[in-house]
Short mmCIF file of C-alpha atoms in Angstrom, two decimals:
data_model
loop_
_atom_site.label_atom_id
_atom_site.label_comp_id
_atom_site.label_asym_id
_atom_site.label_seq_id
_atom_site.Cartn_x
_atom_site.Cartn_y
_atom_site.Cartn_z
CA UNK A 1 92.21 -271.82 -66.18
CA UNK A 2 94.41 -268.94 -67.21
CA UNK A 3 92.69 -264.99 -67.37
CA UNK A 4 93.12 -263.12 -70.49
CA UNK A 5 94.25 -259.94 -69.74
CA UNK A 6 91.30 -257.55 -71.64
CA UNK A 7 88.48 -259.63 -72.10
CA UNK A 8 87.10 -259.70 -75.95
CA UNK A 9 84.08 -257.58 -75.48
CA UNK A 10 86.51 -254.96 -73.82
CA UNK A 11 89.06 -255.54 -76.67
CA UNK A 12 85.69 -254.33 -78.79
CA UNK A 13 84.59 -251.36 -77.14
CA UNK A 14 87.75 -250.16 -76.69
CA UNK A 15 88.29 -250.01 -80.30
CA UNK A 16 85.05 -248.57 -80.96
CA UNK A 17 85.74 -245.89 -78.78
CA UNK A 18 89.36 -245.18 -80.42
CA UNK A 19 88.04 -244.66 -84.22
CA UNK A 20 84.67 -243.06 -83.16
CA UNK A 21 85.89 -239.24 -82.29
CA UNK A 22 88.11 -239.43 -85.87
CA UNK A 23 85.23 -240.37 -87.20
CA UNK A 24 82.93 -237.87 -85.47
CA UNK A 25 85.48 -235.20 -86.34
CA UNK A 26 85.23 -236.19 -90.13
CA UNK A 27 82.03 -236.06 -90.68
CA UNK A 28 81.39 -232.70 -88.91
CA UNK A 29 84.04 -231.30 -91.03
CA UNK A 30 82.72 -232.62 -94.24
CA UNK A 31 79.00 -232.05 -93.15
CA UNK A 32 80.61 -227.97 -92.42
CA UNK A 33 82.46 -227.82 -95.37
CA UNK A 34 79.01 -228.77 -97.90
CA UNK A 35 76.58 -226.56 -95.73
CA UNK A 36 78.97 -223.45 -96.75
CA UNK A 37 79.35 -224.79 -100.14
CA UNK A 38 75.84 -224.25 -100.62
CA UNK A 39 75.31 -221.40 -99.11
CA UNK A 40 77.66 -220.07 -101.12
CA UNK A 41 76.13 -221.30 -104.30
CA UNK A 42 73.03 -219.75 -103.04
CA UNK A 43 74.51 -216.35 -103.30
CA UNK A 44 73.93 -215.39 -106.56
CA UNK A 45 76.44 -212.18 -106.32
CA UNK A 46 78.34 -211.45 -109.65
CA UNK A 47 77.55 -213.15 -113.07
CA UNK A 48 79.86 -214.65 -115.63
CA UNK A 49 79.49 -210.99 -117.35
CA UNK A 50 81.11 -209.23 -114.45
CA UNK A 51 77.62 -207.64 -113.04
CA UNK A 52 77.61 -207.64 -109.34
CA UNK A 53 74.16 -207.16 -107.46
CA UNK A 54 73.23 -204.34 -105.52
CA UNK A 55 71.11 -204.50 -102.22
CA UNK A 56 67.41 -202.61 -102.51
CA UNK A 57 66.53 -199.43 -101.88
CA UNK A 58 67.79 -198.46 -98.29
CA UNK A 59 70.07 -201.41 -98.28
CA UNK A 60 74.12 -201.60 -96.95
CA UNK A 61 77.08 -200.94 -98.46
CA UNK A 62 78.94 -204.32 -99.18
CA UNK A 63 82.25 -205.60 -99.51
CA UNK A 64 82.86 -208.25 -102.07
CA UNK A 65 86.12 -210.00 -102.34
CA UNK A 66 86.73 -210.23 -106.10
CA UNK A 67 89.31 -212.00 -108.28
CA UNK A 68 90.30 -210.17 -111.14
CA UNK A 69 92.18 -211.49 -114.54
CA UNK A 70 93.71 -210.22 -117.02
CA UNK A 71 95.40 -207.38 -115.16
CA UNK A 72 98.39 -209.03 -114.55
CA UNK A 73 99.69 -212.69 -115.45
CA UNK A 74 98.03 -213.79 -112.74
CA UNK A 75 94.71 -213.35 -111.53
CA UNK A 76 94.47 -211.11 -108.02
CA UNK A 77 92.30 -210.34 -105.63
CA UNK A 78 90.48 -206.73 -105.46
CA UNK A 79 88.24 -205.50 -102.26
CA UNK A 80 84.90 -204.10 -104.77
CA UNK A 81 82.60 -202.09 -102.91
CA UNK A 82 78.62 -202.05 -103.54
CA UNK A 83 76.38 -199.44 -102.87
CA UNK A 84 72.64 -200.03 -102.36
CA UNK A 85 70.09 -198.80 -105.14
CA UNK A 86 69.40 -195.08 -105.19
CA UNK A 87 66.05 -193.59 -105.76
CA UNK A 88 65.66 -191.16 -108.80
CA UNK A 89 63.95 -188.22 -107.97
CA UNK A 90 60.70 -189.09 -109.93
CA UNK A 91 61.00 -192.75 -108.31
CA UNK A 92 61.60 -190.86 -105.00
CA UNK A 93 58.65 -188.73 -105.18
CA UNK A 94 56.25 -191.27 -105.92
CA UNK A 95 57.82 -192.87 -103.00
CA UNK A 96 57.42 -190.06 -100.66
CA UNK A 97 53.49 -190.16 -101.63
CA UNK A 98 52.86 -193.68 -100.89
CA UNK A 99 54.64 -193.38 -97.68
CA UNK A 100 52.97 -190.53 -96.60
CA UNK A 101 49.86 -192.17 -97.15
CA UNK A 102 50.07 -194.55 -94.79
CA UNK A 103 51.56 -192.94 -92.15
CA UNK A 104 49.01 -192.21 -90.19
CA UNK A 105 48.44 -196.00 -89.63
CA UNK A 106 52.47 -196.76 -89.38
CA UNK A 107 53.02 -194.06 -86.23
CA UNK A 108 49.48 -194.02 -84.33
CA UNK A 109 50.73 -196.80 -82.31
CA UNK A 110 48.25 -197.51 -79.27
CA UNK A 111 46.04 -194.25 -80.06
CA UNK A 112 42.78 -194.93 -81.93
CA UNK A 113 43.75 -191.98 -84.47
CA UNK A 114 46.26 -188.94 -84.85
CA UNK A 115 43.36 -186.68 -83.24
CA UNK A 116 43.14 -189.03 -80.21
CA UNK A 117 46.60 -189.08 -78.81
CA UNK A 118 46.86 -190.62 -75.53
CA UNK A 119 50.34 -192.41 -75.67
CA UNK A 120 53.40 -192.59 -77.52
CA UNK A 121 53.54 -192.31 -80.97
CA UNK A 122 55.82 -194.30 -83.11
CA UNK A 123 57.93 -192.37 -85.34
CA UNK A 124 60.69 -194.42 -87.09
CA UNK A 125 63.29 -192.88 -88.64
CA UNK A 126 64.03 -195.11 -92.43
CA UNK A 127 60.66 -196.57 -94.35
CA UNK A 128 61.55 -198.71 -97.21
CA UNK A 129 64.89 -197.16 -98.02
CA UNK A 130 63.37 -193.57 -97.07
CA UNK A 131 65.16 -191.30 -94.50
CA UNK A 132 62.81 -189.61 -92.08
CA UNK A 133 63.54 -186.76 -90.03
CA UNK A 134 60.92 -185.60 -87.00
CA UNK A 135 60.07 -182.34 -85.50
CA UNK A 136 57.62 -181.17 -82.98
CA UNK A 137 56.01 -177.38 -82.93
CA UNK A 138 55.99 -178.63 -78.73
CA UNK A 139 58.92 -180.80 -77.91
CA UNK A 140 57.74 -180.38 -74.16
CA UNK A 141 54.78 -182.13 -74.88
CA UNK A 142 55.40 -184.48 -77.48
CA UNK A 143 59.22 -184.70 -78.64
CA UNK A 144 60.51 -185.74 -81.88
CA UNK A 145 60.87 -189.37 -81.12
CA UNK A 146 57.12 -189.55 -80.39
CA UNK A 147 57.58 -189.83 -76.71
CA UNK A 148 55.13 -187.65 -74.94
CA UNK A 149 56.82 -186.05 -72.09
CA UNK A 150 54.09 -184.30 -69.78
CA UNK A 151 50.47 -184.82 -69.77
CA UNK A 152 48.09 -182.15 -70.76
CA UNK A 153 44.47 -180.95 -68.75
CA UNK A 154 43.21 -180.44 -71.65
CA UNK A 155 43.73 -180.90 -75.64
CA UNK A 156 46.69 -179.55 -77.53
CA UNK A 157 47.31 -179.24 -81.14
CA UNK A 158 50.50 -180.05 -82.07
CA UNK A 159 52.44 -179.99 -85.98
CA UNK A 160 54.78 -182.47 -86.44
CA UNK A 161 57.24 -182.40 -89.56
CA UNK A 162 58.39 -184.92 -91.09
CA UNK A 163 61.19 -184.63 -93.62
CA UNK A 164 61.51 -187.03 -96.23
CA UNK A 165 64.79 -187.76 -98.17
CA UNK A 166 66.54 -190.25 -100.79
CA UNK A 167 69.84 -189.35 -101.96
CA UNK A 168 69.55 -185.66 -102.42
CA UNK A 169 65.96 -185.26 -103.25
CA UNK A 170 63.66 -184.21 -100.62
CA UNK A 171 60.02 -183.33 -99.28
CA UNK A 172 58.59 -181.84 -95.68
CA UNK A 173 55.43 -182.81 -94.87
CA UNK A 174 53.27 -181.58 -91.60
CA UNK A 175 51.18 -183.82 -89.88
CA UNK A 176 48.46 -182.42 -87.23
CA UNK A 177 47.92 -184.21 -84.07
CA UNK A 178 45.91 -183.75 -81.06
CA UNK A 179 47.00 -184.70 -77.87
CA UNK A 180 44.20 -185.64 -75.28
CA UNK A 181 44.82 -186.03 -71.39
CA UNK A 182 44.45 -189.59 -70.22
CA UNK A 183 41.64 -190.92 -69.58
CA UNK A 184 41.32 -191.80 -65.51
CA UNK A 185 39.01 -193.52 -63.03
CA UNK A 186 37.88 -191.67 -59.76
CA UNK A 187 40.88 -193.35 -57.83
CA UNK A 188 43.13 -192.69 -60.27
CA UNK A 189 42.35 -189.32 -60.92
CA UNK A 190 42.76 -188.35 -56.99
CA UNK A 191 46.29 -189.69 -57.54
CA UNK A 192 47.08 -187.25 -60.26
CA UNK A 193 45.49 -184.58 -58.39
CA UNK A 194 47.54 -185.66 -55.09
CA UNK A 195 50.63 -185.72 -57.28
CA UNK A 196 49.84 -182.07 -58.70
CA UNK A 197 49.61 -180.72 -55.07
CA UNK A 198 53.03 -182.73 -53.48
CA UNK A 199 54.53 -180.45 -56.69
CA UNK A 200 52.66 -177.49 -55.77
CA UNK A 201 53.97 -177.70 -52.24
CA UNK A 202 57.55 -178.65 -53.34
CA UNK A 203 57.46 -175.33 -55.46
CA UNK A 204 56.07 -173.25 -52.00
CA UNK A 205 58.52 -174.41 -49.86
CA UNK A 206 61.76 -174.71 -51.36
CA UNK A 207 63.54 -171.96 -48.84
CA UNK A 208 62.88 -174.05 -46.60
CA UNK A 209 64.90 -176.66 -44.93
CA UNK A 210 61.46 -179.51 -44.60
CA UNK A 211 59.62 -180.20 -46.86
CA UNK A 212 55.98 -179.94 -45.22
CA UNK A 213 53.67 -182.50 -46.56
CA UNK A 214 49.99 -181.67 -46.50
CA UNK A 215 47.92 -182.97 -43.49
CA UNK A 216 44.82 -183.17 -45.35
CA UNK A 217 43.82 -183.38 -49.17
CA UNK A 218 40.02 -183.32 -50.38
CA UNK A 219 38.43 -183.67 -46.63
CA UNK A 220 40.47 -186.67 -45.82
CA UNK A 221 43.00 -186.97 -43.07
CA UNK A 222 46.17 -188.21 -44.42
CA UNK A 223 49.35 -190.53 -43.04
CA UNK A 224 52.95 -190.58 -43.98
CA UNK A 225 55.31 -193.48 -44.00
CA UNK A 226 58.64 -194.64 -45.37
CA UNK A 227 58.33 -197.90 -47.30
CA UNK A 228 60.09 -200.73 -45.69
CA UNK A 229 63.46 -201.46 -46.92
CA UNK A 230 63.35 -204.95 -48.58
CA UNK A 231 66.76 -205.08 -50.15
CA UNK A 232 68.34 -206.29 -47.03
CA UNK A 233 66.30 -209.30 -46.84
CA UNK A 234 68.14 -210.92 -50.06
CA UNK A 235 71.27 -211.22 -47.80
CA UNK A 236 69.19 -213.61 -45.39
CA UNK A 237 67.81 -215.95 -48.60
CA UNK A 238 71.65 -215.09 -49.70
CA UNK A 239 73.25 -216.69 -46.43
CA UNK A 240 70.89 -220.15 -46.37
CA UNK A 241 71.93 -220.32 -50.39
CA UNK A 242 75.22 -220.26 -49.56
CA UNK A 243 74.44 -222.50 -46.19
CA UNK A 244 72.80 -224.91 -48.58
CA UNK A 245 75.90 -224.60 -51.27
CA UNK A 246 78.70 -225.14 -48.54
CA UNK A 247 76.75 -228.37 -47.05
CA UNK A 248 76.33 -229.50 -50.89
CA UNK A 249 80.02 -229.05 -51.17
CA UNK A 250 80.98 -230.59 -47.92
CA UNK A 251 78.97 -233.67 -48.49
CA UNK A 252 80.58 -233.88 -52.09
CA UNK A 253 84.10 -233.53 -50.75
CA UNK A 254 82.99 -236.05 -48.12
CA UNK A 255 81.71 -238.52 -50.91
CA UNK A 256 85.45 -238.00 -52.96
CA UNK A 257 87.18 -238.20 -50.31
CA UNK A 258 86.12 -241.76 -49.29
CA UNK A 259 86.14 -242.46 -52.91
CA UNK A 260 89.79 -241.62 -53.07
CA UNK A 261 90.37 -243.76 -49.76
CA UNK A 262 88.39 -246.72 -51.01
CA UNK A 263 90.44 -246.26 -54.19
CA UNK A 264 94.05 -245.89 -52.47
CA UNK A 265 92.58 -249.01 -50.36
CA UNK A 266 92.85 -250.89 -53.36
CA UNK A 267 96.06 -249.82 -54.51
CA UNK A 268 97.50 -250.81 -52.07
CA UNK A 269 96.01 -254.07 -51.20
CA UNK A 270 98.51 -256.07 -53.34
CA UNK A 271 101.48 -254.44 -51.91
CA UNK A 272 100.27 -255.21 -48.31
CA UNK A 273 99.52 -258.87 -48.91
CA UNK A 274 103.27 -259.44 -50.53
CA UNK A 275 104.55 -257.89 -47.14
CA UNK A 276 102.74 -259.97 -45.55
CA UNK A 277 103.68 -263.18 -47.63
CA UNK A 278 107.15 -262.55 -47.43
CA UNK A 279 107.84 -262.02 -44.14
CA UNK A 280 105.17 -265.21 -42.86
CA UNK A 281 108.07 -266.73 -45.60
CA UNK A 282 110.64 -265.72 -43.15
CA UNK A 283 109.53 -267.53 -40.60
CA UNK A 284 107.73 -264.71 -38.61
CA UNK A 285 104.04 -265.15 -37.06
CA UNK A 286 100.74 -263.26 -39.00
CA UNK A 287 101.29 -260.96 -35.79
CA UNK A 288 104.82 -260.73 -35.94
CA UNK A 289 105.03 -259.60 -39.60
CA UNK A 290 102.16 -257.25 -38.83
CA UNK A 291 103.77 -255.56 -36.33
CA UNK A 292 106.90 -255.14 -38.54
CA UNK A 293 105.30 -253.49 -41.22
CA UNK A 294 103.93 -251.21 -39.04
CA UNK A 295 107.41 -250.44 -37.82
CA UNK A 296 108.58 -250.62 -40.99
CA UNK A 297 105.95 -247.78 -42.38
CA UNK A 298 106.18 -244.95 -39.29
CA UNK A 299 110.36 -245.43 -39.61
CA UNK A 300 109.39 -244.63 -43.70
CA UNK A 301 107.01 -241.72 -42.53
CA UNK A 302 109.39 -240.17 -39.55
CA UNK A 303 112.11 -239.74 -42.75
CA UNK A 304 109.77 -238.55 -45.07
CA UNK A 305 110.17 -241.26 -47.55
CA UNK A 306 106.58 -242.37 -47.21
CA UNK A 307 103.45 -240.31 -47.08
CA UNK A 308 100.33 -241.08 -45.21
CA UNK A 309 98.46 -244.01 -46.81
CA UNK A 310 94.91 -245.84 -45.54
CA UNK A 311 95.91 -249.38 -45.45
CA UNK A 312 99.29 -248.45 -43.24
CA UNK A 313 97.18 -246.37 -41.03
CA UNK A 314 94.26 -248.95 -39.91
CA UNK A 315 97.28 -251.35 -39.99
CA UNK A 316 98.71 -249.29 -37.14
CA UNK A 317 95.27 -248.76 -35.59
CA UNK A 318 94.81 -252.41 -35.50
CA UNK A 319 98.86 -252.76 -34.06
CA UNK A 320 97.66 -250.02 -31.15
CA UNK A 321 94.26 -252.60 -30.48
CA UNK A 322 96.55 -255.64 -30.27
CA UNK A 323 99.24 -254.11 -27.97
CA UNK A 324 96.17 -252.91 -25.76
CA UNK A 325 95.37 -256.26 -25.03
CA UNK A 326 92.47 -256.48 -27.89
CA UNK A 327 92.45 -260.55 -29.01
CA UNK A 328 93.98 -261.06 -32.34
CA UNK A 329 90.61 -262.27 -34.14
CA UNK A 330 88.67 -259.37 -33.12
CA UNK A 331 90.92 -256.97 -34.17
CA UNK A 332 91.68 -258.77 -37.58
CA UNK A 333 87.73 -258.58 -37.97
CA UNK A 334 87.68 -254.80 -36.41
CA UNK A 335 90.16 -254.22 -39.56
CA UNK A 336 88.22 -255.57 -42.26
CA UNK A 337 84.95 -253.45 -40.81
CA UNK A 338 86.85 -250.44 -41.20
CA UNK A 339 88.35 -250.98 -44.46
CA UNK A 340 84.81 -251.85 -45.84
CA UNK A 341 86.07 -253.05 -49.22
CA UNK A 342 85.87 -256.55 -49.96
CA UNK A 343 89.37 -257.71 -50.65
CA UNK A 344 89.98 -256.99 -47.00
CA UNK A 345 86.85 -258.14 -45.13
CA UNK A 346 88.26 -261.04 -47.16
CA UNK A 347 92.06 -260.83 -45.37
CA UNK A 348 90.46 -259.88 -42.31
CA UNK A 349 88.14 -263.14 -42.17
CA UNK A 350 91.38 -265.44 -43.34
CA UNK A 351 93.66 -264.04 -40.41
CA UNK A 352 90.94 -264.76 -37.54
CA UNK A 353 90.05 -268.31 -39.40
CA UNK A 354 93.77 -268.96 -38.91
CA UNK A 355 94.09 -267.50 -35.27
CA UNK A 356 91.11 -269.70 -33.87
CA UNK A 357 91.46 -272.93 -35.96
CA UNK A 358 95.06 -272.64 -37.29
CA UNK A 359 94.41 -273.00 -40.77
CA UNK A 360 96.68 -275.18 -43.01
CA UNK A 361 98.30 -273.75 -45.67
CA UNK A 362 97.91 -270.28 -45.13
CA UNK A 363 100.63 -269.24 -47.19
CA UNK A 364 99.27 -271.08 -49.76
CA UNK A 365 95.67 -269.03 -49.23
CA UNK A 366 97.21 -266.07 -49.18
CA UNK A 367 99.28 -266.78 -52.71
CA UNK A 368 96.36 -267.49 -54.50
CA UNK A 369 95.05 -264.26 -52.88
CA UNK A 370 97.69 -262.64 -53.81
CA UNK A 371 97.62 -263.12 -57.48
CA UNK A 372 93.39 -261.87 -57.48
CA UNK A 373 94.88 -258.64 -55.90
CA UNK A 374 97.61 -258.74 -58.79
CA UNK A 375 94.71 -258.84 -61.54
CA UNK A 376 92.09 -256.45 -59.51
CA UNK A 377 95.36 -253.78 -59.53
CA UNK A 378 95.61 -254.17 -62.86
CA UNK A 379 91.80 -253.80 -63.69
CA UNK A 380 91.85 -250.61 -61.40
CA UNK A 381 94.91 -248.94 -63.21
CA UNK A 382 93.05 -249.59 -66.44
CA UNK A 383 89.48 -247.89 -65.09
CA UNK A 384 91.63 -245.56 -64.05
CA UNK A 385 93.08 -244.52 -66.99
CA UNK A 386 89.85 -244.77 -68.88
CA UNK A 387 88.04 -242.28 -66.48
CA UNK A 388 91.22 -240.10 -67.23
CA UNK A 389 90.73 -240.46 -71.04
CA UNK A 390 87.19 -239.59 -70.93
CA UNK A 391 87.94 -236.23 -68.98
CA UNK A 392 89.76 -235.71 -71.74
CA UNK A 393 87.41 -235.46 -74.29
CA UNK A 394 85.35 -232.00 -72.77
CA UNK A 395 88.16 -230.06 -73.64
CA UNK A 396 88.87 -231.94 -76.88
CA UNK A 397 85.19 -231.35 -78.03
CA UNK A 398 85.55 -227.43 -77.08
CA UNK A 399 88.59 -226.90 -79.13
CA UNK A 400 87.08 -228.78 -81.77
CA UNK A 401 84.00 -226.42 -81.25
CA UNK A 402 86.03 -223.21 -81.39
CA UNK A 403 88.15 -223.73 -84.23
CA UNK A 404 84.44 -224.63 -86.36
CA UNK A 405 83.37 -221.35 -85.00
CA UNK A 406 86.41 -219.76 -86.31
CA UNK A 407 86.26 -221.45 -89.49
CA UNK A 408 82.59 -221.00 -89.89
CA UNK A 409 82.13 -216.59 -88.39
CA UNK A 410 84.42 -215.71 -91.35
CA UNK A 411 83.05 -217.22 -94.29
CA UNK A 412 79.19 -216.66 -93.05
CA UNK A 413 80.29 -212.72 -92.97
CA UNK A 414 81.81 -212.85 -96.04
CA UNK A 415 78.80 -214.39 -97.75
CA UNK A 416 76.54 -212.08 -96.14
#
């Protein structure tokens, strides 16, 4: 019964898998090219009377790409820029009140009220198209960003100014606020008050080359250490990463390598049992034509016409057993162990059969042997070339990735 070379479920998903990425590619570019279509129809930018619309109050300046007719015989493009919408000074007035009235809400942040300041306030700088500009009558205890920078013993009334402006209309208004000190527990408190004297101390004794820290603070005896340096330890959990990473990588490389051997194993499988064939043809013995191709592969590797290959090598090992004085079925069978693979724990169990019982027909065995090594080469090259092809795609599918991003950036700006 003969063997068809690509079996018809093979045939199948091998041309599935050759129209599916055209396919794929397609349909992303048509299911790309309607999403911006209707985006695009979404933007409702310029009417048929040549009215373009503006962005509201406090909005960005925009570029629209514009093609114009009539100017010359044929239409051209024109860069139109569009300003947002512009308060008028009555519009920006009534603006300025509504604002201001709830501003005590908008920058109170964390504090229960403007007379109750405790933290930061927030003071933003544009409220619904409104410019705001901040000052403080005490930037060194609350700045113009709101930030309060040192903490007070007791309350402090502070004006804050906040300037108002659309276009070239404009208003200052003064808030009042009253900043409180924070509110501490005992232990937190003694902290402060610790902190206060370190300062106080630091201020005493700056001609001098120590600084002195107190012995004692509120009738308690006090204790000085350096905290312990931590940082150092990351290079310990550092070195068993890597420790762990390296014996990751070596039992990887250890896994691909004997992958590659099992893999150049079977390459060469079909090119061993023809030497073999041919030369048992000739008239020489299993050991005989064993020991030639040996001879016949270190000559090749002396010259530098062949490079180191797995079969050869446990060929020779097996050559070394046999000239030790190792029987000739045992180190057939010592071979196949080594190899592993099947096809030659197969040879290996044919060449001791023969050597003990003197099999009939072994050159007949070893044809028909010969042509399942012919067809698993074959099925190798092809897996082998699939694997290849599916590397392949990664890359393909990041190109394809990058040029839709290129495609897609520009016309999503230009819409926006």
């Amino acid at each position: 019964m003969e063997r068809t070379d690509i079996p018809l479920k093979e045939k199948k998903r091998k041309n599935k898998k050759r129209w599916l990425l055209p396919v794929f590619c397609i349909l992303g570019s048509m299911a790309l090219y309607g999403l911006l279509s209707i985006s695009a129809k979404d933007q409702d930018i310029i009417s048929a009377g040549g009215k373009i619309r503006r962005e509201s109050y406090g909005g960005d300046e925009k570029e629209y790409q514009v093609w114009v007719g009539g100017l010359e015989e044929k239409d051209i493009p024109v860069t139109v820029r569009v300003g947002a919408m512009n308060y008028t000074d009555e519009e920006a007035e009534i603006a300025f009140e509504k604002i201001m009235e709830l501003m005590e809400g908008r920058i109170q942040g964390e504090n229960a009220s403007l007379m109750e300041v405790k933290s930061n306030l927030i003071l933003p700088a544009e409220m619904e198209g409104i410019r705001l500009r901040w000052s403080s009558s005490n930037p060194d205890v609350l700045d113009p960003s709101g930030k309060i920078r040192k903490e007070v013993e007791k309350e402090e009334f502070i004006i804050l100014t906040a300037e108002l402006s659309a276009g070239d209309y404009r208003q200052t208004y003064e808030i009042p606020v009253k900043v409180l000190p924070p509110k501490r527990d005992p232990k937190e408190q003694q902290i402060a008050d610790f902190l206060k004297e370190l300062e106080r101390q630091e201020q005493e004794q700056q001609e001098q080359p120590w600084l002195t820290l107190p012995e004692n603070f509120n009738g308690k005896e006090l204790r000085y250490r350096l905290n312990e340096n931590t940082e150092y330890r990351t290079i310990i959990l550092l070195g068993i990463l890597l420790a762990v990473l390296v014996s990751m990588r070596e039992k990887s490389e250890e896994k691909q390598q004997a992958q590659r051997r099992d893999r150049e194993l079977l390459l060469d499988y079909a090119d061993v049992l023809s030497k073999i064939l041919v030369l048992i043809g000739a008239g020489l013995t299993i050991r005989n034509a064993w020991e030639r191709i040996v001879l016949d592969y270190e000559e090749k590797l002396k010259s530098g016409k062949q490079k180191t290959r797995a079969a050869y090598e446990e060929m020779r090992r097996t050559c070394n057993q046999l000239q030790s004085g190792m029987a000739e079925s045992d180190a057939y069978r010592e071979f196949g162990r080594r190899c592993r693979l099947p096809p030659y724990l197969k040879l290996s169990s044919l060449l001791e059969q023969n050597r003990r019982t003197g099999t009939k027909n072994m050159r007949v065995i070893l044809q028909a042997e010969m042509t399942d090594a012919l067809e698993q080469r074959k099925n190798l090259a092809r897996r082998l070339g699939e694997e290849a092809g599916t590397k392949l795609l990664m890359p393909l599918f990041m190109t394809l990735g990058i040029i839709m991003v290129m495609i897609m950036v520009p016309a999503m700006m230009t819409m926006g």
